Coordinates of N, CA, C and O in Angstrom, one line a residue:
M1 N -4.5 -6.2 -14.8 CA -4.4 -4.9 -14.3 C -5.3 -4.6 -13.2 O -6.4 -5.2 -13.0
Y2 N -4.8 -3.8 -12.2 CA -5.6 -3.5 -11.0 C -5.8 -2.0 -11.0 O -4.8 -1.2 -11.2
D3 N -7.0 -1.5 -10.7 CA -7.2 -0.1 -10.5 C -8.5 0.1 -9.6 O -9.6 -0.3 -10.1
D4 N -8.3 0.7 -8.4 CA -9.5 0.8 -7.6 C -9.8 2.3 -7.3 O -10.5 2.6 -6.4
G5 N -9.1 3.2 -8.1 CA -9.3 4.6 -7.9 C -8.3 5.2 -7.0 O -8.1 6.4 -7.1
L6 N -7.7 4.4 -6.2 CA -6.6 4.9 -5.3 C -5.2 4.4 -5.7 O -4.3 5.1 -5.6
V7 N -5.2 3.2 -6.2 CA -4.0 2.5 -6.6 C -4.2 1.8 -7.9 O -5.3 1.2 -8.0
A8 N -3.3 1.9 -8.8 CA -3.4 1.2 -10.0 C -2.1 0.4 -10.3 O -1.0 0.9 -10.0
C9 N -2.2 -0.7 -10.9 CA -1.0 -1.5 -11.3 C -1.1 -1.8 -12.8 O -2.1 -2.5 -13.2
T10 N -0.1 -1.4 -13.5 CA -0.1 -1.7 -14.9 C 1.0 -2.7 -15.2 O 1.7 -3.1 -14.2
D11 N 1.3 -3.0 -16.4 CA 2.4 -3.9 -16.7 C 3.8 -3.3 -16.4 O 4.8 -4.0 -16.3
A12 N 3.8 -2.0 -16.3 CA 5.1 -1.3 -16.1 C 5.3 -0.6 -14.8 O 6.4 -0.3 -14.4
E13 N 4.2 -0.2 -14.2 CA 4.3 0.7 -12.9 C 3.2 0.5 -12.0 O 2.1 0.1 -12.3
L14 N 3.5 0.9 -10.8 CA 2.5 1.0 -9.7 C 2.2 2.5 -9.6 O 3.1 3.3 -9.4
I15 N 0.9 2.9 -9.7 CA 0.5 4.3 -9.6 C -0.3 4.5 -8.3 O -1.3 3.9 -8.1
I16 N 0.2 5.4 -7.4 CA -0.4 5.7 -6.2 C -1.1 7.0 -6.4 O -0.3 8.1 -6.5
K17 N -2.4 7.1 -6.4 CA -3.1 8.3 -6.7 C -3.2 9.2 -5.4 O -3.3 8.6 -4.3
R18 N -3.3 10.5 -5.7 CA -3.4 11.5 -4.6 C -2.3 11.3 -3.5 O -2.6 11.3 -2.3
Y19 N -1.1 11.1 -4.0 CA 0.0 10.9 -3.1 C 0.7 12.2 -2.6 O 1.0 12.3 -1.4
Y20 N 0.8 13.1 -3.4 CA 1.5 14.4 -3.1 C 0.5 15.4 -2.6 O -0.7 15.3 -2.8
L21 N 1.0 16.5 -2.0 CA 0.2 17.5 -1.4 C -0.9 18.1 -2.2 O -2.0 18.2 -1.8
W22 N -0.6 18.4 -3.5 CA -1.6 19.0 -4.3 C -2.4 17.9 -5.2 O -2.9 18.2 -6.2
G23 N -2.3 16.7 -4.7 CA -3.2 15.6 -5.4 C -2.4 14.9 -6.5 O -3.0 14.1 -7.2
G24 N -1.1 15.2 -6.6 CA -0.4 14.5 -7.7 C -0.2 13.0 -7.4 O -0.2 12.6 -6.3
D25 N 0.0 12.2 -8.5 CA 0.2 10.8 -8.3 C 1.7 10.4 -8.3 O 2.5 11.1 -8.8
K26 N 2.0 9.4 -7.6 CA 3.3 8.8 -7.5 C 3.4 7.6 -8.4 O 2.5 6.7 -8.3
R27 N 4.3 7.6 -9.3 CA 4.5 6.5 -10.3 C 5.8 5.8 -9.9 O 6.9 6.4 -9.9
I28 N 5.7 4.5 -9.7 CA 6.8 3.7 -9.3 C 7.0 2.6 -10.3 O 6.1 1.8 -10.5
S29 N 8.1 2.5 -11.0 CA 8.4 1.4 -11.9 C 8.4 0.1 -11.1 O 8.9 0.0 -10.0
L30 N 7.8 -0.9 -11.7 CA 7.7 -2.2 -11.1 C 9.1 -2.8 -10.9 O 9.4 -3.5 -9.9
R31 N 10.1 -2.4 -11.7 CA 11.5 -2.8 -11.5 C 12.1 -2.2 -10.3 O 13.1 -2.8 -9.8
A32 N 11.6 -1.1 -9.9 CA 12.2 -0.4 -8.7 C 11.7 -0.9 -7.4 O 12.2 -0.7 -6.3
I33 N 10.6 -1.8 -7.4 CA 10.0 -2.3 -6.2 C 10.7 -3.5 -5.8 O 10.8 -4.5 -6.5
R34 N 11.3 -3.5 -4.5 CA 12.0 -4.6 -4.0 C 11.0 -5.7 -3.4 O 11.2 -6.8 -3.5
A35 N 10.0 -5.2 -2.7 CA 9.0 -6.0 -2.1 C 7.8 -5.2 -1.7 O 7.9 -4.0 -1.6
V36 N 6.7 -5.9 -1.5 CA 5.5 -5.3 -1.0 C 5.1 -6.1 0.2 O 4.9 -7.3 0.1
N37 N 4.9 -5.5 1.4 CA 4.6 -6.1 2.6 C 3.2 -5.7 3.1 O 2.9 -4.5 3.2
A38 N 2.3 -6.7 3.2 CA 1.0 -6.4 3.7 C 1.1 -6.5 5.2 O 1.7 -7.4 5.8
V39 N 0.6 -5.5 5.9 CA 0.6 -5.4 7.4 C -0.8 -5.0 7.9 O -1.5 -4.3 7.2
P40 N -1.1 -5.5 9.1 CA -2.3 -5.0 9.7 C -2.2 -3.5 9.8 O -1.1 -2.9 10.1
L41 N -3.3 -2.8 9.6 CA -3.2 -1.3 9.5 C -2.7 -0.8 10.9 O -3.3 -1.1 11.9
P42 N -1.6 -0.1 10.9 CA -1.0 0.3 12.1 C -1.9 1.4 12.8 O -2.8 1.9 12.2
N43 N -1.4 1.7 14.0 CA -2.1 2.9 14.7 C -1.9 4.0 13.7 O -0.9 4.2 13.1
G44 N -3.0 4.8 13.6 CA -2.9 5.9 12.6 C -3.9 5.6 11.5 O -3.8 6.2 10.4
S45 N -4.8 4.6 11.7 CA -5.7 4.3 10.6 C -6.6 5.5 10.4 O -7.3 5.6 9.4
W46 N -6.6 6.4 11.3 CA -7.4 7.6 11.1 C -6.5 8.7 10.4 O -7.1 9.8 10.1
R47 N -5.3 8.4 10.1 CA -4.4 9.3 9.3 C -4.9 9.2 7.9 O -4.7 8.1 7.2
L48 N -5.6 10.2 7.4 CA -6.1 10.1 6.0 C -5.1 10.4 5.0 O -5.3 10.0 3.8
W49 N -4.0 11.1 5.3 CA -3.0 11.4 4.3 C -1.7 11.8 5.1 O -1.7 12.4 6.2
G50 N -0.5 11.4 4.6 CA 0.7 11.8 5.1 C 1.4 10.7 6.0 O 1.2 9.5 5.7
T51 N 2.1 11.2 7.0 CA 2.9 10.2 7.9 C 2.7 10.6 9.3 O 2.5 11.7 9.7
G52 N 2.8 9.6 10.1 CA 2.8 9.8 11.6 C 4.1 9.3 12.2 O 4.4 9.6 13.4
D53 N 5.0 8.6 11.4 CA 6.2 8.1 12.0 C 7.5 8.5 11.2 O 8.5 8.1 11.4
F54 N 7.2 9.4 10.2 CA 8.3 9.9 9.3 C 9.0 8.8 8.5 O 10.2 9.0 8.1
V55 N 8.4 7.7 8.4 CA 8.9 6.6 7.6 C 7.9 6.2 6.5 O 8.3 6.1 5.3
H56 N 6.7 5.9 6.9 CA 5.6 5.5 6.0 C 4.8 6.7 5.5 O 4.3 7.4 6.3
W57 N 4.6 6.9 4.2 CA 3.8 8.0 3.6 C 2.6 7.4 3.0 O 2.7 6.6 2.1
Y58 N 1.4 7.8 3.5 CA 0.1 7.3 3.0 C -0.4 8.3 2.0 O -0.4 9.6 2.3
N59 N -1.0 7.8 0.9 CA -1.8 8.7 0.0 C -3.1 9.1 0.6 O -3.5 8.6 1.7
L60 N -3.7 10.1 0.0 CA -5.0 10.5 0.6 C -6.1 9.4 0.3 O -6.4 9.0 -0.8
D61 N -6.7 9.0 1.5 CA -7.7 7.9 1.4 C -8.7 8.2 2.5 O -8.4 7.9 3.7
R62 N -9.8 8.8 2.2 CA -10.8 9.2 3.2 C -11.5 8.0 3.8 O -12.1 8.1 4.9
D63 N -11.4 6.8 3.2 CA -12.0 5.6 3.7 C -11.0 4.8 4.5 O -11.3 3.7 4.9
R64 N -9.8 5.3 4.7 CA -8.8 4.5 5.5 C -9.3 4.0 6.8 O -9.0 2.9 7.2
P65 N -10.1 4.7 7.6 CA -10.5 4.2 8.9 C -11.3 2.9 8.8 O -11.3 2.1 9.8
S66 N -11.9 2.6 7.7 CA -12.6 1.3 7.5 C -11.7 0.2 6.9 O -12.2 -0.9 6.8
R67 N -10.5 0.4 6.6 CA -9.6 -0.6 6.1 C -8.9 -1.3 7.1 O -8.7 -0.8 8.2
R68 N -8.5 -2.6 6.8 CA -7.8 -3.4 7.8 C -6.4 -3.7 7.5 O -5.6 -4.1 8.4
V69 N -6.0 -3.5 6.2 CA -4.6 -3.8 5.8 C -4.0 -2.7 5.1 O -4.6 -2.0 4.3
A70 N -2.7 -2.5 5.3 CA -1.9 -1.5 4.6 C -0.8 -2.3 3.8 O -0.4 -3.3 4.2
L71 N -0.5 -1.8 2.7 CA 0.7 -2.3 1.9 C 1.8 -1.3 1.9 O 1.6 -0.2 1.6
W72 N 3.0 -1.8 2.4 CA 4.1 -1.0 2.4 C 5.0 -1.4 1.2 O 5.3 -2.6 1.0
V73 N 5.3 -0.4 0.4 CA 6.1 -0.7 -0.9 C 7.6 -0.3 -0.7 O 7.9 0.8 -0.5
D74 N 8.4 -1.4 -0.6 CA 9.8 -1.2 -0.4 C 10.5 -0.8 -1.7 O 10.6 -1.7 -2.6
V75 N 11.0 0.4 -1.8 CA 11.7 0.8 -3.0 C 13.1 1.2 -2.7 O 13.8 1.7 -3.5
G76 N 13.6 0.8 -1.5 CA 15.0 1.0 -1.1 C 15.2 2.5 -0.6 O 16.4 2.9 -0.5
A77 N 14.2 3.2 -0.4 CA 14.4 4.6 0.1 C 14.0 4.8 1.5 O 13.4 3.9 2.1
R78 N 14.4 5.9 2.1 CA 14.1 6.1 3.5 C 12.6 6.3 3.8 O 12.1 5.8 4.8
I79 N 11.9 6.9 2.8 CA 10.4 7.0 3.0 C 9.8 5.8 2.2 O 10.1 5.6 1.0
V80 N 8.9 5.2 2.9 CA 8.2 4.0 2.3 C 6.8 4.4 1.9 O 6.0 4.7 2.8
P81 N 6.5 4.3 0.6 CA 5.1 4.5 0.2 C 4.2 3.5 0.8 O 4.5 2.3 0.8
A82 N 3.0 3.9 1.3 CA 2.1 3.0 1.9 C 0.7 3.3 1.4 O 0.3 4.5 1.2
V83 N 0.0 2.3 1.1 CA -1.4 2.4 0.6 C -2.3 1.4 1.3 O -1.9 0.5 1.9
T84 N -3.6 1.8 1.2 CA -4.6 0.9 1.8 C -5.6 0.6 0.6 O -6.7 1.3 0.5
P85 N -5.3 -0.3 -0.3 CA -6.2 -0.5 -1.4 C -7.5 -1.1 -1.0 O -7.6 -1.7 0.1
R86 N -8.5 -0.9 -1.9 CA -9.8 -1.5 -1.6 C -9.8 -3.0 -1.6 O -10.6 -3.6 -0.8
D87 N -9.0 -3.6 -2.4 CA -8.9 -5.1 -2.5 C -7.4 -5.5 -2.4 O -6.8 -5.7 -3.4
P88 N -6.9 -5.5 -1.2 CA -5.4 -5.8 -1.0 C -5.0 -7.1 -1.6 O -4.0 -7.3 -2.1
R89 N -5.9 -8.2 -1.4 CA -5.5 -9.5 -1.9 C -5.3 -9.5 -3.4 O -4.3 -10.0 -3.9
R90 N -6.2 -8.8 -4.1 CA -6.1 -8.8 -5.6 C -4.8 -8.0 -6.0 O -4.1 -8.4 -6.9
L91 N -4.5 -6.9 -5.3 CA -3.4 -6.1 -5.7 C -2.1 -6.9 -5.4 O -1.2 -6.9 -6.2
I92 N -2.0 -7.6 -4.3 CA -0.9 -8.4 -4.0 C -0.7 -9.5 -5.1 O 0.4 -9.8 -5.5
T93 N -1.8 -10.1 -5.5 CA -1.8 -11.2 -6.5 C -1.2 -10.6 -7.8 O -0.4 -11.2 -8.5
E94 N -1.7 -9.4 -8.2 CA -1.2 -8.7 -9.4 C 0.3 -8.5 -9.3 O 1.0 -8.7 -10.3
L95 N 0.7 -7.9 -8.2 CA 2.2 -7.6 -8.1 C 3.0 -8.9 -8.1 O 4.1 -9.0 -8.7
A96 N 2.5 -10.0 -7.4 CA 3.3 -11.2 -7.3 C 3.3 -11.8 -8.7 O 4.4 -12.4 -9.1
S97 N 2.3 -11.7 -9.5 CA 2.3 -12.3 -10.9 C 3.3 -11.6 -11.8 O 3.7 -12.1 -12.8
R98 N 3.8 -10.4 -11.4 CA 4.7 -9.6 -12.1 C 6.1 -9.8 -11.5 O 7.0 -9.0 -11.8
G99 N 6.3 -10.8 -10.6 CA 7.6 -11.1 -10.1 C 8.0 -10.3 -8.9 O 9.2 -10.3 -8.5
I100 N 7.1 -9.6 -8.3 CA 7.4 -8.8 -7.1 C 7.2 -9.6 -5.8 O 6.2 -10.2 -5.7
R101 N 8.2 -9.6 -5.0 CA 8.1 -10.4 -3.8 C 7.1 -9.8 -2.8 O 7.1 -8.6 -2.5
T102 N 6.2 -10.6 -2.3 CA 5.2 -10.2 -1.4 C 5.3 -11.2 -0.2 O 5.9 -12.3 -0.3
N103 N 4.6 -10.8 0.9 CA 4.7 -11.8 2.1 C 3.5 -12.7 2.1 O 2.4 -12.3 2.1
R104 N 3.8 -14.0 2.1 CA 2.9 -15.1 2.2 C 1.6 -15.0 1.4 O 0.6 -15.4 1.8
A105 N 1.7 -14.5 0.2 CA 0.6 -14.6 -0.7 C -0.7 -14.1 -0.1 O -1.7 -14.8 -0.2
G106 N -0.7 -13.0 0.5 CA -2.0 -12.4 1.1 C -2.3 -12.8 2.5 O -3.3 -12.6 3.0
V107 N -1.3 -13.4 3.2 CA -1.5 -13.7 4.6 C -0.5 -12.9 5.4 O 0.7 -12.9 5.1
V108 N -1.0 -12.3 6.4 CA -0.1 -11.4 7.2 C 0.1 -12.0 8.6 O -0.8 -12.5 9.2
Q109 N 1.4 -12.1 9.0 CA 1.7 -12.7 10.3 C 1.8 -11.5 11.3 O 2.5 -10.6 11.1
R110 N 1.2 -11.7 12.4 CA 1.3 -10.7 13.5 C 1.4 -11.6 14.8 O 0.4 -12.1 15.3
G111 N 2.6 -11.6 15.3 CA 2.8 -12.5 16.5 C 2.5 -13.9 16.2 O 3.0 -14.4 15.1
Q112 N 1.7 -14.6 16.9 CA 1.4 -15.9 16.7 C 0.1 -16.1 15.9 O -0.3 -17.2 15.5
N113 N -0.6 -15.0 15.7 CA -1.9 -15.0 15.0 C -1.7 -14.7 13.5 O -0.8 -14.0 13.1
W114 N -2.5 -15.3 12.7 CA -2.5 -15.1 11.3 C -3.8 -14.3 10.9 O -4.9 -14.7 11.4
M115 N -3.6 -13.4 10.0 CA -4.8 -12.6 9.6 C -4.9 -12.7 8.1 O -4.0 -12.4 7.4
R116 N -6.1 -13.2 7.7 CA -6.3 -13.3 6.2 C -6.8 -11.9 5.7 O -7.6 -11.3 6.4
L117 N -6.3 -11.6 4.5 CA -6.8 -10.3 3.9 C -8.2 -10.4 3.5 O -8.7 -11.5 3.1
A118 N -9.0 -9.3 3.7 CA -10.4 -9.3 3.3 C -10.6 -9.3 1.8 O -9.7 -9.0 1.1

């Protein structure tokens, strides 16, 4: 199990805390997740909550400016839940151990350069 106060992964679901406007949590069944993609934190790392591109929706995370990696959760919907967990490598490992497809086991490709998760 993974729980860093912002994101939790249980045997049945991924819980994204402080996702909705009034602080409500988003619960996603692990069976509903198609894939989780780790990406270098895009422009907007100063976005503490919400969206800047009308595609990726970030939960409230006041420490996001200090994070390097975002996880985009593909659930087959137009809006993609996005999180910046405190330990992205560990969360990716947890999700992969539950049969969820992830990109390169914690390694993110960006052009010709490889970035290892912190």
